[in-house]
Coordinates of C-alpha atoms in Angstrom, one line a residue:
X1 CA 46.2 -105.5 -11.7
X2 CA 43.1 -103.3 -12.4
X3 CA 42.2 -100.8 -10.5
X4 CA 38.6 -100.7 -9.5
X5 CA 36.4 -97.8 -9.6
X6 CA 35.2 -96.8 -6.2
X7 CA 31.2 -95.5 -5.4
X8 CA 31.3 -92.4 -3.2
X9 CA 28.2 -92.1 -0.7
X10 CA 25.3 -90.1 -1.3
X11 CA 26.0 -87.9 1.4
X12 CA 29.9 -87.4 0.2
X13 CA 28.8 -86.6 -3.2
X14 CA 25.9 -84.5 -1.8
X15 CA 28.6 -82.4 0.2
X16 CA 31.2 -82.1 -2.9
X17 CA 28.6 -80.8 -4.8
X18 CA 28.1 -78.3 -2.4
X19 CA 31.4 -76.8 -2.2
X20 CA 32.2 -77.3 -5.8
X21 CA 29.4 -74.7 -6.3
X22 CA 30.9 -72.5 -3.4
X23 CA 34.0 -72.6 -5.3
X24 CA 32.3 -71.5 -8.8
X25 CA 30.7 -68.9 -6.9
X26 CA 34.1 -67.5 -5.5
X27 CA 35.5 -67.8 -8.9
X28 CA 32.6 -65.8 -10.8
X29 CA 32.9 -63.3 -8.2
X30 CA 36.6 -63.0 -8.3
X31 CA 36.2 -63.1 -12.2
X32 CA 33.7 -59.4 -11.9
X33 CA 36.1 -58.1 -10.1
X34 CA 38.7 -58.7 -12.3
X35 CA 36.3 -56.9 -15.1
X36 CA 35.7 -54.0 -13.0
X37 CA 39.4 -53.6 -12.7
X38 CA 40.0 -53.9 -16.7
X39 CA 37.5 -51.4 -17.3
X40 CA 39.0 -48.7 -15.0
X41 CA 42.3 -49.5 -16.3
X42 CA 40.7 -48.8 -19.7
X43 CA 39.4 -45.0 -18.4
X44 CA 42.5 -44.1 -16.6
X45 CA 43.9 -45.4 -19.9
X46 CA 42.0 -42.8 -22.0
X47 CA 41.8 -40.0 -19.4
X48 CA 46.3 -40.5 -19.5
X49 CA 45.7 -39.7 -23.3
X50 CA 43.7 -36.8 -23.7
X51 CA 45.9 -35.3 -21.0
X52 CA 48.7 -35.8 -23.0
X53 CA 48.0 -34.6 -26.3
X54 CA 47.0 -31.6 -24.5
X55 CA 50.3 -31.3 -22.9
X56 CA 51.7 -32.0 -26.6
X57 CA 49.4 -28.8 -28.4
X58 CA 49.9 -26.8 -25.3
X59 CA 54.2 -26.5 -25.8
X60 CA 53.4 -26.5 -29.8
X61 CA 51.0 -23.2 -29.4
X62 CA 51.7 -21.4 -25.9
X63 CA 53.6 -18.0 -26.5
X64 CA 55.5 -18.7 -23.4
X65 CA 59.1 -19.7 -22.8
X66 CA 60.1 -23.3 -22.1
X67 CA 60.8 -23.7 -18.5
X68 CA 64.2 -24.3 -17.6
X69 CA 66.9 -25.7 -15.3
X70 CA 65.2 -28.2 -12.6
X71 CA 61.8 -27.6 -14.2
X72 CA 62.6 -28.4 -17.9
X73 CA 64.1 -31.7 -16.3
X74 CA 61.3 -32.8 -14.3
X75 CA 58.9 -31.3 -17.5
X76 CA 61.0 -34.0 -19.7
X77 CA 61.0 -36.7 -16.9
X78 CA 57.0 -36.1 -16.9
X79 CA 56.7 -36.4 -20.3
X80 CA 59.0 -39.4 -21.1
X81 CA 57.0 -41.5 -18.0
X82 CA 53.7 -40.7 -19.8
X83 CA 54.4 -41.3 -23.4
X84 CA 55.9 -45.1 -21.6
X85 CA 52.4 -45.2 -20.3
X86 CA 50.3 -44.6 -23.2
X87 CA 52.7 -46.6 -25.8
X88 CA 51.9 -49.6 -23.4
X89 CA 48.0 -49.7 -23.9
X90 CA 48.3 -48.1 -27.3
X91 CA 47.0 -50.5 -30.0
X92 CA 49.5 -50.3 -33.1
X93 CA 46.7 -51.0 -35.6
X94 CA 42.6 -51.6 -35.5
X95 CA 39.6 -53.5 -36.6
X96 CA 36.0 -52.5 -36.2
X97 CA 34.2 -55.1 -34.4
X98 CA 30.0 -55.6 -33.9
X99 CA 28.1 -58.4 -31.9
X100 CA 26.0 -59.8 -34.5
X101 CA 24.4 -62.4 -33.3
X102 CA 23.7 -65.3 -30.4
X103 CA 23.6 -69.0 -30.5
X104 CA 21.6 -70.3 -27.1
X105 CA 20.0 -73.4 -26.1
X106 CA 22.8 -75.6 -24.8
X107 CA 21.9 -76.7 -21.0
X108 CA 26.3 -76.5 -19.6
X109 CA 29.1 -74.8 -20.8
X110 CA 30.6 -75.1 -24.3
X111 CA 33.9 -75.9 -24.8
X112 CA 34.4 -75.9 -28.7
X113 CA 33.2 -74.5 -31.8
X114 CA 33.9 -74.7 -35.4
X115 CA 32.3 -74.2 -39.2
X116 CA 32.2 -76.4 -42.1
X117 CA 34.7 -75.9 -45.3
X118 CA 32.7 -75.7 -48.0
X119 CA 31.1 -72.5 -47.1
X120 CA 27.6 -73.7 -45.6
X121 CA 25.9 -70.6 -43.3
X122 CA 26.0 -73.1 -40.5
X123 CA 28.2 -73.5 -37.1
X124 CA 28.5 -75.9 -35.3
X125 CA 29.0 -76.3 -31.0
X126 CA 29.7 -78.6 -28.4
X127 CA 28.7 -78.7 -24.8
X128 CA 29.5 -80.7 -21.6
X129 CA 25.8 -81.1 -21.6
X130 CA 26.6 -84.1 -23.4
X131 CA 25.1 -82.7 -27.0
X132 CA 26.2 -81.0 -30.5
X133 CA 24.2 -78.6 -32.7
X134 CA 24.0 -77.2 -35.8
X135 CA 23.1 -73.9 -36.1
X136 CA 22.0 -71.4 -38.7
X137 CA 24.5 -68.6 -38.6
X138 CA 21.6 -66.0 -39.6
X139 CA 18.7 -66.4 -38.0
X140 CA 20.2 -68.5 -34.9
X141 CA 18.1 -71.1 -35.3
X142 CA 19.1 -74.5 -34.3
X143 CA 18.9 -77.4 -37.2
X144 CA 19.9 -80.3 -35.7
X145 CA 21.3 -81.8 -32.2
X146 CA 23.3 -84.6 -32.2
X147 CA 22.7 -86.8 -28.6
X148 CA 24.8 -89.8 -29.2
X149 CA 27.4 -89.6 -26.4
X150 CA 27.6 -90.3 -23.1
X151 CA 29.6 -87.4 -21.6
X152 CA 30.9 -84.4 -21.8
X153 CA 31.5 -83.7 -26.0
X154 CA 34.7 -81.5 -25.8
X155 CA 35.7 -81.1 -29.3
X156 CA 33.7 -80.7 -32.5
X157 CA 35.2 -80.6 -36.6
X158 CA 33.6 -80.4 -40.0
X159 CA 34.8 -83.4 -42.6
X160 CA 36.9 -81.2 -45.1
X161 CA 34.4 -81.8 -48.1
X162 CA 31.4 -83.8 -46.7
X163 CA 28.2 -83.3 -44.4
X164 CA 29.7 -85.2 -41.7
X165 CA 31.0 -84.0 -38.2
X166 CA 33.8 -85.6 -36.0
X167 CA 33.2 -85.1 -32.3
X168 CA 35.6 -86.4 -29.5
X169 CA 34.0 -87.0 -25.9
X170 CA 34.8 -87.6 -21.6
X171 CA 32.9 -91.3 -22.6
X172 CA 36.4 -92.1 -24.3
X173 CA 35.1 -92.4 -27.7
X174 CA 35.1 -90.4 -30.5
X175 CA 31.8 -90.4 -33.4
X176 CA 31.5 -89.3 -36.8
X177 CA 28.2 -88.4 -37.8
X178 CA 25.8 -87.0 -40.3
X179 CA 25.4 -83.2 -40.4
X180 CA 23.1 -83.2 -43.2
X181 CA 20.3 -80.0 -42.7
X182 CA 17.8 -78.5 -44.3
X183 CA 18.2 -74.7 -45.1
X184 CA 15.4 -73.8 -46.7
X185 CA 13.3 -70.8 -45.4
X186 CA 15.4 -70.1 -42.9
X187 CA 17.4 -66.9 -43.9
X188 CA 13.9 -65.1 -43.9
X189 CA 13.0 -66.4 -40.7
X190 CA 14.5 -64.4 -37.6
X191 CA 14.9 -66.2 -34.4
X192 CA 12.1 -65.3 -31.5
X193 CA 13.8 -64.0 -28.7
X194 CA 10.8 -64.4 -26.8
X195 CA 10.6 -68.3 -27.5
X196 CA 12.3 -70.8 -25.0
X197 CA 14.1 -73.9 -25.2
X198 CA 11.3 -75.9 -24.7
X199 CA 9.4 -74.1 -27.4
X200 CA 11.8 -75.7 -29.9
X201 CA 11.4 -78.2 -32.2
X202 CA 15.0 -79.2 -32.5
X203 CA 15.4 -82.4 -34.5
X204 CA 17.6 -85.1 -32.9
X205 CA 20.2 -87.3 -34.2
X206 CA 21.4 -90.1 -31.5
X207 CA 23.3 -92.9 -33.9
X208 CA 26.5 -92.4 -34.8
X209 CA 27.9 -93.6 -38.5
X210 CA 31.2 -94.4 -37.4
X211 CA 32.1 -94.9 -33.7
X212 CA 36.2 -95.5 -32.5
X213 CA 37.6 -96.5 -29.7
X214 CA 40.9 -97.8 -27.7
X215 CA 41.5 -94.5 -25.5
X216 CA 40.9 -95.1 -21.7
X217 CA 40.4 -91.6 -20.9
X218 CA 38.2 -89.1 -22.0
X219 CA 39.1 -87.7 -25.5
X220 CA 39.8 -83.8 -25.8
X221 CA 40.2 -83.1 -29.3
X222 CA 40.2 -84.8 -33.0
X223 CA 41.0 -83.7 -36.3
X224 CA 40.8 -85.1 -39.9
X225 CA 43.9 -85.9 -41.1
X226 CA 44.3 -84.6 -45.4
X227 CA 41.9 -85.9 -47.5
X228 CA 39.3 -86.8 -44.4
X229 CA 40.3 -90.4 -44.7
X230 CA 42.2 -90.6 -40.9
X231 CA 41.2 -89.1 -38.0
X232 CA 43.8 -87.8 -35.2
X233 CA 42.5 -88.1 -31.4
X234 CA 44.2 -86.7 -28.1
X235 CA 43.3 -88.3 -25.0
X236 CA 43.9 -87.8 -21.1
X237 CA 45.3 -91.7 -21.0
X238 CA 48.2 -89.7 -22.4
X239 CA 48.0 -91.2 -26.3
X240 CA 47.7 -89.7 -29.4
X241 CA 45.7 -92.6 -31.7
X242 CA 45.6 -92.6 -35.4
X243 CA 42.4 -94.2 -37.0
X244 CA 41.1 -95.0 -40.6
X245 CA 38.0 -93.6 -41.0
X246 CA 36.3 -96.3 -43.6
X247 CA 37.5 -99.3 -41.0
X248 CA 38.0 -97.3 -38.3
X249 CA 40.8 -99.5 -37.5
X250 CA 43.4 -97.9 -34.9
X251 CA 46.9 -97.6 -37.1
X252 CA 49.1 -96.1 -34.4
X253 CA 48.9 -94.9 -31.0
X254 CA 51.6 -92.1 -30.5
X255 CA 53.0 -92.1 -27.1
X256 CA 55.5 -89.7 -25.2
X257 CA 54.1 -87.0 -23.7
X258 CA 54.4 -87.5 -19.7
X259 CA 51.1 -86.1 -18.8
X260 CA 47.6 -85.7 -20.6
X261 CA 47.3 -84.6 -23.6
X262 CA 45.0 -81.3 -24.5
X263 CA 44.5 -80.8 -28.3
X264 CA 45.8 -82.9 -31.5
X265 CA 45.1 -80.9 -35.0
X266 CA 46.3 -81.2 -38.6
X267 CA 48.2 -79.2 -41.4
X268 CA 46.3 -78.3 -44.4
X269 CA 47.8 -79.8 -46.9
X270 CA 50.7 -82.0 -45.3
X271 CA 50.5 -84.9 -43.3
X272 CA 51.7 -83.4 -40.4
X273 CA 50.3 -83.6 -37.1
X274 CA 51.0 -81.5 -33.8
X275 CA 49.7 -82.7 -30.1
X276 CA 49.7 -80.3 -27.2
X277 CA 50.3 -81.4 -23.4
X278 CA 49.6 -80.5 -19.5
X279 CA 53.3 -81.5 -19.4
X280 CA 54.1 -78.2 -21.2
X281 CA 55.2 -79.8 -24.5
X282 CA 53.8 -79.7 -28.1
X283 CA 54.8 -82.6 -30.3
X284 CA 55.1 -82.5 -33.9
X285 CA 54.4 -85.6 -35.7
X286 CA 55.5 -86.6 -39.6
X287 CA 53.5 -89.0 -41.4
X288 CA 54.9 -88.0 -44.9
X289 CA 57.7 -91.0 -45.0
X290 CA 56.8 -95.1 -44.2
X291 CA 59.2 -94.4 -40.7
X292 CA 57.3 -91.8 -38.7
X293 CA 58.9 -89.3 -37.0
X294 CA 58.3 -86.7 -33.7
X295 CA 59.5 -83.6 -32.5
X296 CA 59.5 -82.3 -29.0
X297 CA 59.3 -78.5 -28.5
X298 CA 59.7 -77.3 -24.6
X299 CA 58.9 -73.1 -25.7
X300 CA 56.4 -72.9 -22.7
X301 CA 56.3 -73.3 -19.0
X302 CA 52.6 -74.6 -18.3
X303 CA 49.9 -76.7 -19.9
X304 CA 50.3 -76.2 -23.6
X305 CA 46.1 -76.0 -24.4
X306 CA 45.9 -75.2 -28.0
X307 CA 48.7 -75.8 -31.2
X308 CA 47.7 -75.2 -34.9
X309 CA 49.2 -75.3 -38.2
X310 CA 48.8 -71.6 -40.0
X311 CA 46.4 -71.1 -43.1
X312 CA 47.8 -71.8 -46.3
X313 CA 49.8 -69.6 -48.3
X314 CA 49.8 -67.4 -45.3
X315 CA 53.0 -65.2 -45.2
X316 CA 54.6 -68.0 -47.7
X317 CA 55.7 -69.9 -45.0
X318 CA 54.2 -72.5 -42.6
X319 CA 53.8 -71.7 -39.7
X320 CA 52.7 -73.2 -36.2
X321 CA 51.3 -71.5 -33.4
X322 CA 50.7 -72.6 -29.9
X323 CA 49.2 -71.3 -26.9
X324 CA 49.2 -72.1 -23.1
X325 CA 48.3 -71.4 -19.1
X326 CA 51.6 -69.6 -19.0
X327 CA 49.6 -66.5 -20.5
X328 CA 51.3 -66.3 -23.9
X329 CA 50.9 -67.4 -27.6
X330 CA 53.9 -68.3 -29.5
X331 CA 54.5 -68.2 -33.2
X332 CA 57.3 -70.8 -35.0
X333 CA 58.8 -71.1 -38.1
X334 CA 58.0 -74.9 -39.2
X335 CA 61.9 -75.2 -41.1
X336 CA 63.6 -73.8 -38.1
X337 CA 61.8 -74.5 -34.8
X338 CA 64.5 -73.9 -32.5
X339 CA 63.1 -70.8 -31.2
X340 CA 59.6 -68.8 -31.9
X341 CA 60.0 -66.4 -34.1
X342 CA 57.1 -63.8 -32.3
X343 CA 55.6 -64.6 -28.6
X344 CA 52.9 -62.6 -27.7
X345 CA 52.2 -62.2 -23.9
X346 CA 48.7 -61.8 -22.8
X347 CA 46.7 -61.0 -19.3
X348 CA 45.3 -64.7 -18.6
X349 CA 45.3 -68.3 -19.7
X350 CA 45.3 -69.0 -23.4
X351 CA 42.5 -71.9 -25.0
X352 CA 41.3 -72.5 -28.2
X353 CA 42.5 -70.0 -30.6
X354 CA 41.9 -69.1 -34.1
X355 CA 43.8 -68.0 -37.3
X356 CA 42.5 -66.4 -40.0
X357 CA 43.9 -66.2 -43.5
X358 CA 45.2 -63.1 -43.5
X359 CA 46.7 -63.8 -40.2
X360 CA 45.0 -62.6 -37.3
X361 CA 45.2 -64.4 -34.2
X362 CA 41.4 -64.4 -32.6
X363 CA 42.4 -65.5 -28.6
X364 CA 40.0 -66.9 -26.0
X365 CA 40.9 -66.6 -22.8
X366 CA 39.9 -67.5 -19.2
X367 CA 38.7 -63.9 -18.3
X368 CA 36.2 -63.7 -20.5
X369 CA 38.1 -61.8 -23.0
X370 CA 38.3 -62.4 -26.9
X371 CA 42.0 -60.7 -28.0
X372 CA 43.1 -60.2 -31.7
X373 CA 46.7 -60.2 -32.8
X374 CA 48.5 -60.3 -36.0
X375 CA 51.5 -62.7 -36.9
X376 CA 54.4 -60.2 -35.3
X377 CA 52.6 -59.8 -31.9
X378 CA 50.9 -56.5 -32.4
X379 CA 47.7 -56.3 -30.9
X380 CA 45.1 -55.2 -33.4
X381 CA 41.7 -55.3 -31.1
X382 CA 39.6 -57.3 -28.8
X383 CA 36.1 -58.2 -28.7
X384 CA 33.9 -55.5 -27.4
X385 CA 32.3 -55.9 -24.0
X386 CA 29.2 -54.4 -23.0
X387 CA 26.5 -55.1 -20.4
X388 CA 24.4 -57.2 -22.8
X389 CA 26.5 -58.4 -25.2
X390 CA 29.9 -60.7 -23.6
X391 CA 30.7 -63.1 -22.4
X392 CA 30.0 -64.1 -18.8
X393 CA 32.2 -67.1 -17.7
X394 CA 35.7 -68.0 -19.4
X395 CA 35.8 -67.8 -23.7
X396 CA 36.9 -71.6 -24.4
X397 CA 37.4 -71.3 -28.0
X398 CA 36.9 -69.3 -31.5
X399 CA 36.3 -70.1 -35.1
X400 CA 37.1 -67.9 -37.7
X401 CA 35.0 -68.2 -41.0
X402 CA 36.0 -67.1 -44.4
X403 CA 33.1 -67.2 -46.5
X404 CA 30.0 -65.8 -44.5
X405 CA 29.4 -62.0 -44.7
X406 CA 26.6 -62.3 -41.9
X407 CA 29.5 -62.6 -39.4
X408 CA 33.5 -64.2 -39.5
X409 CA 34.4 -64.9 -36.1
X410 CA 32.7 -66.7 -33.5
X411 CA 33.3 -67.4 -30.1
X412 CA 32.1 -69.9 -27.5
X413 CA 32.1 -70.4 -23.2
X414 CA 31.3 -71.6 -19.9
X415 CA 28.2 -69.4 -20.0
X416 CA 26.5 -71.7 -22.0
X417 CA 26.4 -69.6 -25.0
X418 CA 27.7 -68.8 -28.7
X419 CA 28.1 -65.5 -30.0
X420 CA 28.7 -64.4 -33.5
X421 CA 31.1 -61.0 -34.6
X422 CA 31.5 -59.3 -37.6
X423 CA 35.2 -57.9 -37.5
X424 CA 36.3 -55.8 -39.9
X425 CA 40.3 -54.9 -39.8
X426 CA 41.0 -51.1 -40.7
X427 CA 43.5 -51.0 -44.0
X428 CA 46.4 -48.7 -43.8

């Protein structure tokens, strides 16, 4: 028996509406707040420090005997509680990073972001305003928007070799199409950050090349598969579908996970692929042999939002990492999975991360926050935050990029905008 969709009455949708926007409101609100609160943790952080290195000169230069009995203890005491309080905000190594530029245009929030393979200056974005663009990295400048779904697009991926882009939808379908743009003139043309929207001649693609379906609820993420000749798709029905891109035939559907599923991506050079849940579970899928097989890993204790395979040749072994709502990130060992092998615990919910090739973890979260770890959990930096130049509503996702010198991380959110960063790690 099918179920039958319902129509709610004007004045029932009228009033949701309303208190859905009293609800944002509340959350924006509670989300300054929690800012404010950062940033004086941040100056009672520093203020802790210079105090102590004073303490520490002080006892190396004063003339004066060391206090004793009671006093030396509760000297000691003092000392021992304030080096545990610096150690904990302490950030064991560093990176210099710089806003370098901004991406704006999209009409709702973006939830995904990424940049083509072969090195192109271009990124690419994705908005619940039912659109993609391409952008120019440099100058900002948008080349070409791509209007062929019909809802929210929530996930966005360059074909590894060719101009074309995957995108994955709330309309249940996912579409590959052409990304094909012209760069010519642009890197001497800056962006006017006096012209609007409107004053933009942005051209529009709204046919699709190749268009698959089978999911019956909206689609999260897809990836290509090695090669670019299979796709991978998550869905909310709770499926995983495998589809050949030339036919776009569906091959498998991949079923298990008790609730929906949140992300699907592929290894680089393996035909491995790993799906994340809301059921708190990442599955591991092997397509290597004619019998598939899958592997259920349980390491968290809330919706599992993000789980990727590392760079290659990073570390010199393969690696997976997955994140979740539980506030932490955890790293495994791909030939011994029983445990992760580093779990880094952060200050809010965890979504689409990034790894670099030499192994910094770029992490989005749903304070507004970018964070940057390395492999074995040590925090290295985070995004700066100033009045002008942050995020204002919850990161959603990062890109690194390893061939653009203009900037090499970007980031993406609910405040309708992408922002790129040039981050620089400090060598030892």
């Amino acid at each position: 028996m099918h179920k039958t969709e319902v129509d709610i009455p004007p004045s029932i949708r009228k009033r949701l509406i309303h208190l859905f926007g009293l609800i944002e409101k509340e959350f924006e609100s509670v989300c300054q707040e929690n800012v404010v609160l950062q940033e004086k943790v941040e100056s009672l952080t520093e203020k802790v420090n210079e105090k102590y290195l004073t303490t520490e000169q002080f006892q190396v230069n004063s003339k004066q005997k060391p206090p004793t009995g009671q006093k030396l203890k509760t000297a000691d005491k003092l000392k021992a509680q304030t080096s545990k309080i610096v150690s904990s905000f302490k950030s064991p190594s560093a990176a210099n990073c710089q806003f370098v530029k901004e991406y704006g245009g999209h009409r709702d929030g973006l939830w995904d972001l990424a940049l083509p393979h072969t090195g192109q200056p271009v990124i690419g974005t994705c908005s619940a305003d039912h659109t993609a663009r391409i952008w120019c990295i440099e100058t900002g400048t948008p080349l070409l928007q791509y209007t062929g779904h019909m809802g929210s697009i929530n996930s966005i991926k360059f074909h590894p070799n060719k101009d074309l882009v995957l995108t994955s939808s709330g309309d249940q379908t996912i579409h590959i199409w052409q990304a094909a743009v012209n760069l010519d003139n642009l890197r001497d043309r800056e962006s006017d950050d006096t012209e609007t929207e409107d004053d933009r001649v942005v051209p529009i693609l709204r046919t699709p090349s190749c268009t698959f379906l089978g999911h019956n609820g909206p689609v999260m993420a897809s990836d290509w598969l090695l090669g670019g000749d299979q796709i991978i798709t998550a869905s909310w029905d709770r499926t995983a579908n495998l589809y050949d891109v030339e036919t776009s035939e569906l091959l498998n559907s991949l079923t298990g996970h008790d609730e929906e599923l949140t992300y699907a991506s592929s290894h680089h050079s393996q035909k491995l692929v790993v799906t994340a849940s809301r059921d708190t579970t990442f599955r591991l899928w092997d397509f290597r042999e004619a019998i598939n097989s899958v592997s259920v890993f349980q390491g968290h204790t809330d919706t599992v939002t993000c789980a990727v395979f590392t760079s290659a040749g990073l570390g010199g072994e393969d690696k997976l990492v997955s994140g979740s709502d539980d506030r932490s990130i955890k790293v495994w060992e791909l030939r011994n999975m029983r445990s992760p092998i580093t779990t880094i615990r952060a200050e809010s919910g965890v979504n689409r991360f990034a790894i670099a090739s030499n192994g910094v973890i770029a992490i989005p979260h749903d304070n507004r926050q970018v964070m940057l770890y390395d492999m074995t959990g040590q925090r290295v930096n985070r995004i700066p935050r100033t009045a002008r130049n942050r995020h204002r509503r919850m990161v959603t996702a990062v890109a690194w990029s390893e061939d653009n010198s203009f900037a090499n991380l970007f980031s993406c959110g609910f405040d309708r905008l992408a922002l790129g960063w040039s981050v620089q790690l400090c060598k030892d």
